[in-house]
Coordinates of C-alpha atoms in Angstrom, one line a residue:
X14 CA -121.9 9.5 48.7
X15 CA -124.0 12.5 49.7
X16 CA -122.2 15.1 48.2
X17 CA -124.1 17.2 45.6
X18 CA -122.4 20.4 45.1
X19 CA -118.6 21.2 44.3
X20 CA -117.4 24.5 44.6
X21 CA -114.3 24.7 42.4
X22 CA -111.9 28.0 43.5
X23 CA -109.1 29.0 41.1
X24 CA -107.0 31.8 39.7
X25 CA -105.7 33.9 43.0
X26 CA -102.9 36.3 43.6
X27 CA -100.2 34.1 42.3
X28 CA -97.7 34.6 39.5
X29 CA -99.2 31.3 38.2
X30 CA -102.8 32.7 37.9
X31 CA -103.1 32.0 34.6
X32 CA -101.9 28.3 34.8
X33 CA -104.5 28.1 37.6
X34 CA -107.3 28.8 35.2
X35 CA -106.2 26.4 32.7
X36 CA -106.1 23.7 35.3
X37 CA -109.5 24.5 36.7
X38 CA -111.3 24.6 33.1
X39 CA -110.2 21.1 32.9
X40 CA -111.1 20.1 36.4
X41 CA -114.9 21.6 35.7
X42 CA -115.1 20.0 32.4
X43 CA -114.2 16.3 34.1
X44 CA -116.7 16.9 37.4
X45 CA -120.0 14.7 36.3
X46 CA -122.8 16.6 35.6
X47 CA -124.9 13.7 36.5
X48 CA -123.6 13.3 40.0
X49 CA -122.5 16.7 41.1
X50 CA -123.7 20.3 40.6
X51 CA -120.4 22.8 39.8
X52 CA -120.1 26.1 41.5
X53 CA -117.0 28.2 40.2
X54 CA -115.5 30.8 42.0
X55 CA -112.1 32.6 40.4
X56 CA -110.4 34.6 42.5
X57 CA -108.6 37.9 40.5
X58 CA -104.8 39.1 40.8
X59 CA -105.8 41.4 43.5
X60 CA -107.8 39.2 45.5
X61 CA -111.3 39.2 44.9
X62 CA -113.7 36.5 45.0
X63 CA -116.1 36.1 41.8
X64 CA -118.8 34.0 40.9
X65 CA -119.1 32.9 37.4
X66 CA -121.2 30.8 35.4
X67 CA -119.8 28.0 32.9
X68 CA -119.7 30.0 30.0
X69 CA -118.5 33.3 31.8
X70 CA -115.4 30.9 33.2
X71 CA -114.7 29.6 29.7
X72 CA -114.8 33.7 28.4
X73 CA -112.1 34.6 31.3
X74 CA -109.9 31.5 30.6
X75 CA -109.7 32.4 27.0
X76 CA -108.9 36.1 28.1
X77 CA -111.6 37.6 29.0
X78 CA -111.6 40.8 31.8
X79 CA -112.5 39.9 35.3
X80 CA -113.6 42.6 37.3
X81 CA -116.9 43.8 39.2
X82 CA -119.4 46.5 38.4
X83 CA -122.3 46.8 36.0
X84 CA -122.7 44.2 33.3
X85 CA -120.0 42.2 35.2
X86 CA -119.4 39.3 37.4
X87 CA -120.7 39.1 41.3
X88 CA -118.0 39.6 43.8
X89 CA -118.9 37.1 46.7
X90 CA -117.6 36.3 50.0
X91 CA -117.5 32.4 51.3
X92 CA -118.5 31.6 54.6
X93 CA -119.5 28.4 57.1
X94 CA -122.6 26.6 56.7
X95 CA -123.3 25.6 60.0
X96 CA -120.8 22.7 59.6
X97 CA -122.3 21.7 56.6
X98 CA -120.2 23.0 53.6
X99 CA -119.8 26.5 52.5
X100 CA -122.2 29.1 51.6
X101 CA -121.2 31.7 48.9
X102 CA -122.7 35.0 49.7
X103 CA -123.4 38.1 47.2
X104 CA -121.1 41.0 49.0
X105 CA -123.6 43.7 47.7
X106 CA -126.7 42.0 48.7
X107 CA -125.9 39.5 51.3
X108 CA -128.1 36.9 49.6
X109 CA -126.5 33.2 49.4
X110 CA -126.1 32.4 46.1
X111 CA -124.9 28.7 46.6
X112 CA -124.0 26.1 49.0
X113 CA -121.1 23.8 48.4
X114 CA -120.6 20.4 50.2
X115 CA -116.9 20.3 49.1
X116 CA -114.2 22.8 47.7
X117 CA -111.7 21.8 44.8
X118 CA -108.9 24.2 45.0
X119 CA -107.1 24.5 41.9
X120 CA -104.9 27.0 43.2
X121 CA -101.0 27.1 42.2
X122 CA -98.8 29.0 43.9
X123 CA -98.9 31.5 46.5
X124 CA -102.2 31.7 48.4
X125 CA -103.3 28.6 47.3
X126 CA -100.7 25.7 47.5
X127 CA -99.0 27.1 50.6
X128 CA -101.4 26.3 53.2
X129 CA -103.4 29.8 53.0
X130 CA -106.5 28.3 51.1
X131 CA -106.6 25.2 53.4
X132 CA -106.2 26.8 56.5
X133 CA -109.4 29.1 55.7
X134 CA -111.1 25.9 54.8
X135 CA -110.2 24.1 58.0
X136 CA -111.8 27.3 60.0
X137 CA -115.0 26.7 57.7
X138 CA -115.0 23.2 58.4
X139 CA -115.6 22.1 55.2
X140 CA -114.3 18.9 53.1
X141 CA -111.7 19.7 50.5
X142 CA -109.4 18.1 47.9
X143 CA -106.0 17.9 48.2
X144 CA -103.4 18.4 51.2
X145 CA -103.9 20.0 54.5
X146 CA -102.3 23.2 56.0
X147 CA -98.8 21.4 57.4
X148 CA -97.9 19.5 54.0
X149 CA -99.0 22.6 51.8
X150 CA -96.9 24.8 53.6
X151 CA -93.8 22.2 53.7
X152 CA -94.4 21.4 49.9
X153 CA -94.4 25.1 48.6
X154 CA -91.3 25.8 50.6
X155 CA -88.6 24.1 48.9
X156 CA -86.0 25.1 51.7
X157 CA -88.3 23.2 54.3
X158 CA -89.2 20.4 52.3
X159 CA -85.8 19.6 51.7
X160 CA -85.1 19.4 55.5
X161 CA -87.8 17.2 56.2
X162 CA -86.8 14.9 53.6
X163 CA -83.3 15.1 54.6
X164 CA -84.6 14.0 58.3
X165 CA -86.5 11.0 56.4
X166 CA -83.4 10.0 54.8
X167 CA -84.7 11.1 51.0
X168 CA -81.8 12.5 49.3
X169 CA -82.4 15.7 47.6
X170 CA -79.9 18.0 45.6
X171 CA -77.4 19.8 47.7
X172 CA -78.1 23.5 48.0
X173 CA -77.8 27.0 50.1
X174 CA -80.3 29.7 51.0
X175 CA -80.1 33.5 50.6
X176 CA -82.7 35.9 52.3
X177 CA -83.5 39.4 51.3
X178 CA -80.8 41.9 53.0
X179 CA -78.1 39.1 53.1
X180 CA -74.3 40.1 52.0
X181 CA -74.0 39.1 48.5
X182 CA -70.1 39.5 48.8
X183 CA -68.4 36.4 47.4
X184 CA -71.4 34.7 47.2
X185 CA -70.8 33.4 43.6
X186 CA -67.4 32.7 44.3
X187 CA -68.5 30.5 47.0
X188 CA -71.2 28.6 45.2
X189 CA -69.1 28.0 42.3
X190 CA -66.5 26.4 44.3
X191 CA -69.1 24.3 46.5
X192 CA -71.1 23.2 43.4
X193 CA -69.4 24.0 40.2
X194 CA -71.0 25.7 37.2
X195 CA -73.7 25.4 36.2
X196 CA -75.8 25.6 39.2
X197 CA -79.5 26.9 39.5
X198 CA -81.4 29.8 41.3
X199 CA -84.7 30.0 42.1
X200 CA -87.6 31.4 44.4
X201 CA -87.8 29.2 47.5
X202 CA -91.8 29.5 47.4
X203 CA -92.9 29.5 43.6
X204 CA -94.0 27.0 41.3
X205 CA -94.1 26.2 37.3
X206 CA -90.4 27.2 37.1
X207 CA -91.3 30.9 37.7
X208 CA -88.1 33.0 38.3
X209 CA -85.5 29.7 37.8
X210 CA -82.0 30.3 36.3
X211 CA -79.5 28.3 35.1
X212 CA -76.1 29.9 36.3
X213 CA -73.0 29.7 34.1
X214 CA -71.5 33.0 34.7
X215 CA -71.0 35.4 37.8
X216 CA -73.3 38.0 35.6
X217 CA -75.8 35.6 35.2
X218 CA -75.7 34.9 38.9
X219 CA -76.6 38.2 40.3
X220 CA -79.1 38.6 37.4
X221 CA -80.8 35.6 38.4
X222 CA -80.9 36.6 42.0
X223 CA -82.4 40.0 41.4
X224 CA -84.8 38.0 39.5
X225 CA -85.7 35.4 42.1
X226 CA -85.9 38.3 44.7
X227 CA -88.8 39.9 42.4
X228 CA -90.9 36.6 43.4
X229 CA -90.0 35.7 47.0
X230 CA -87.7 36.8 50.0
X231 CA -85.8 33.5 50.1
X232 CA -84.0 32.2 47.2
X233 CA -82.6 28.7 47.1
X234 CA -79.1 28.1 45.3
X235 CA -79.0 24.3 43.9
X236 CA -76.3 22.2 42.7
X237 CA -77.2 20.7 39.4
X238 CA -77.9 17.3 39.2
X239 CA -77.4 15.5 35.7
X240 CA -80.3 12.8 35.2
X241 CA -83.3 12.1 33.8
X242 CA -86.5 13.9 34.8
X243 CA -89.1 11.8 36.1
X244 CA -92.4 12.5 37.8
X245 CA -94.8 10.3 39.7
X246 CA -98.6 10.9 40.8
X247 CA -100.1 10.3 44.1
X248 CA -103.3 9.9 45.1
X249 CA -104.8 9.2 48.6
X250 CA -104.5 9.0 52.5
X251 CA -101.1 9.0 54.0
X252 CA -101.5 5.4 54.9
X253 CA -103.8 4.4 51.9
X254 CA -101.8 6.2 49.2
X255 CA -101.4 4.8 45.7
X256 CA -98.5 5.9 43.2
X257 CA -98.8 6.2 39.5
X258 CA -96.8 4.8 36.9
X259 CA -93.5 7.1 36.4
X260 CA -93.3 9.2 33.7
X261 CA -90.3 11.3 32.1
X262 CA -89.7 14.8 30.7
X263 CA -87.3 15.2 28.0
X264 CA -86.7 18.9 27.5
X265 CA -86.1 20.2 23.8
X266 CA -86.0 22.5 20.8
X267 CA -83.0 24.5 22.3
X268 CA -84.1 24.9 26.3
X269 CA -81.3 23.6 28.7
X270 CA -84.1 22.9 31.4
X271 CA -87.7 22.6 32.2
X272 CA -88.4 26.2 32.3
X273 CA -91.6 28.4 32.5
X274 CA -91.3 29.0 28.9
X275 CA -90.4 25.1 27.6
X276 CA -93.5 24.1 29.8
X277 CA -96.3 26.5 28.6
X278 CA -95.2 28.9 26.0
X279 CA -93.1 26.5 23.6
X280 CA -95.1 24.0 22.2
X281 CA -92.1 21.9 21.1
X282 CA -90.4 22.6 24.6
X283 CA -90.6 19.0 26.0
X284 CA -92.0 15.9 25.1
X285 CA -93.6 13.8 27.8
X286 CA -92.5 9.8 27.8
X287 CA -95.1 7.7 29.6
X288 CA -94.4 5.3 31.2
X289 CA -90.8 6.2 31.5
X290 CA -88.6 3.7 30.1
X291 CA -86.4 2.5 33.3
X292 CA -85.4 -0.4 34.4
X293 CA -87.7 -2.5 36.2
X294 CA -85.7 -2.0 39.7
X295 CA -85.3 1.3 39.7
X296 CA -88.9 2.0 38.4
X297 CA -89.9 0.0 41.8
X298 CA -87.2 2.5 44.1
X299 CA -88.4 5.7 42.1
X300 CA -92.0 4.9 43.0
X301 CA -91.2 3.7 46.6
X302 CA -89.2 7.0 47.1
X303 CA -92.5 9.0 45.8
X304 CA -94.5 7.6 48.2
X305 CA -92.0 7.7 50.9
X306 CA -91.8 11.8 50.0
X307 CA -95.6 12.0 50.0
X308 CA -95.6 10.3 53.4
X309 CA -92.8 12.2 55.2
X310 CA -94.3 15.8 54.2
X311 CA -97.8 14.2 55.6
X312 CA -99.8 14.8 52.2
X313 CA -103.2 13.7 52.0
X314 CA -105.4 13.9 48.7
X315 CA -103.1 14.4 45.6
X316 CA -99.6 15.5 44.7
X317 CA -97.0 15.0 42.3
X318 CA -93.0 14.0 43.1
X319 CA -90.5 15.0 40.6
X320 CA -87.5 13.3 41.0
X321 CA -83.9 12.8 39.1
X322 CA -82.5 9.5 38.2
X323 CA -78.6 9.7 37.5
X324 CA -76.8 7.6 35.1
X325 CA -75.2 5.9 38.3
X326 CA -78.7 4.8 39.5
X327 CA -79.1 7.6 42.2
X328 CA -82.3 8.9 42.7
X329 CA -83.0 12.7 44.0
X330 CA -86.5 14.0 45.0
X331 CA -86.4 17.4 43.0
X332 CA -89.9 18.5 44.9
X333 CA -93.2 18.0 45.3
X334 CA -96.4 19.7 44.2
X335 CA -99.4 19.5 46.5
X336 CA -101.9 21.0 43.9
X337 CA -100.4 19.5 40.5
X338 CA -101.4 20.8 37.4
X339 CA -104.5 19.9 35.5
X340 CA -104.0 21.6 32.1
X341 CA -104.0 19.9 28.9
X342 CA -100.0 19.3 29.4
X343 CA -100.2 18.3 32.8
X344 CA -98.2 15.3 34.0
X345 CA -100.9 14.4 36.9
X346 CA -103.7 13.5 35.2
X347 CA -101.9 12.2 32.1
X348 CA -99.8 9.5 34.9
X349 CA -103.3 8.4 36.1
X350 CA -104.6 7.8 32.5
X351 CA -101.8 5.5 32.1
X352 CA -103.6 3.4 35.3
X353 CA -106.7 3.4 33.5
X354 CA -107.9 6.5 35.6
X355 CA -109.2 9.2 33.5
X356 CA -111.4 12.4 33.7
X357 CA -114.4 12.3 35.9
X358 CA -113.4 9.1 37.3
X359 CA -110.1 10.8 38.9
X360 CA -112.1 13.9 39.8
X361 CA -114.5 11.7 41.5
X362 CA -111.8 9.6 43.2
X363 CA -110.4 12.8 44.7
X364 CA -113.8 14.3 46.1
X365 CA -114.6 11.1 47.5
X366 CA -111.1 10.9 49.8
X367 CA -111.9 14.6 50.6
X368 CA -115.4 13.3 51.9
X369 CA -113.8 10.4 53.7
X370 CA -111.0 12.6 55.3
X371 CA -113.4 15.2 56.8
X372 CA -115.6 12.3 58.3
X373 CA -112.4 11.2 60.0
X374 CA -111.5 14.6 61.4
X375 CA -115.4 15.1 62.4
X376 CA -114.8 11.8 64.5
X377 CA -111.8 13.8 66.6
X378 CA -112.9 15.5 69.8
X379 CA -112.5 19.1 69.8
X380 CA -113.6 19.6 73.4
X381 CA -111.8 17.8 76.6
X382 CA -114.1 15.3 78.3
X383 CA -113.0 13.2 81.4

């Protein structure tokens, strides 16, 4: 493998900015220094790009200030490197500070997991880890993902959609009649359970839609599926993808669902069971559906598929995460660890897949020839 320098991009203009930094710290820590040189670029909450050393990055992750100016970090821009990776350029001086062969975007949420950064990297003609533009956009938009999965005959929970400006008259009554209580309200294009609310009363409903519209212009109203929360990690190309053993999330300590608070703020908010204690036939079916979901959305590189398994054995896909978390509590690396793929090996496999995919893309003609 000719790859020498890996550019890790993290942070971003997203409600998941801090989670992204935690994920990126683990990714950086897992990249073998014997094989690769690592370059770290952090995007701040306003969209500025900054080049940081590993020590500076650790300080920022621990709560340090990220800004430009005297004695602060160097603001940079990225540009193509004549079809051979990417240049990281000092905005002030125009000097090339680094050249990267592969980009590892560790950007959760909007402007990172929604196809935005993937489109930029495609235009720059650089290899990168994770799914492409289409899969990322579909995975981020829960409504559009559901539409594609329905076409592929993959079950998801029943839902409705509200957009900013839609009439709210009688909406609660309609969904109460349609789904019963409780049901869920969530932004259509957010992750980490940001803005998600469980609805038991009309008052909670109108508070929840106001909250959800703070984060997106489109929200989903979903029927509550009573079942076990199961997750699978997937890795590889569309046709060569492999699926991990399933894991299970057990929510506790007073939390009624796997909320942002249960995930990141409460150490006792959830317990992870790996592998999930499922009957062999159910486990097999869960893995098949996770793989079918990955393929239906045309994912490549990596993704985590979240599912529900009901007492009657029905399996619903909840959502797909095309840049899954790499934090200390994240399921994606933990699930691969169950398969014996840990730390630097996991990151190495993801980087190798990115390089191989780039080679395949380079073989496709971009000019018409008779």
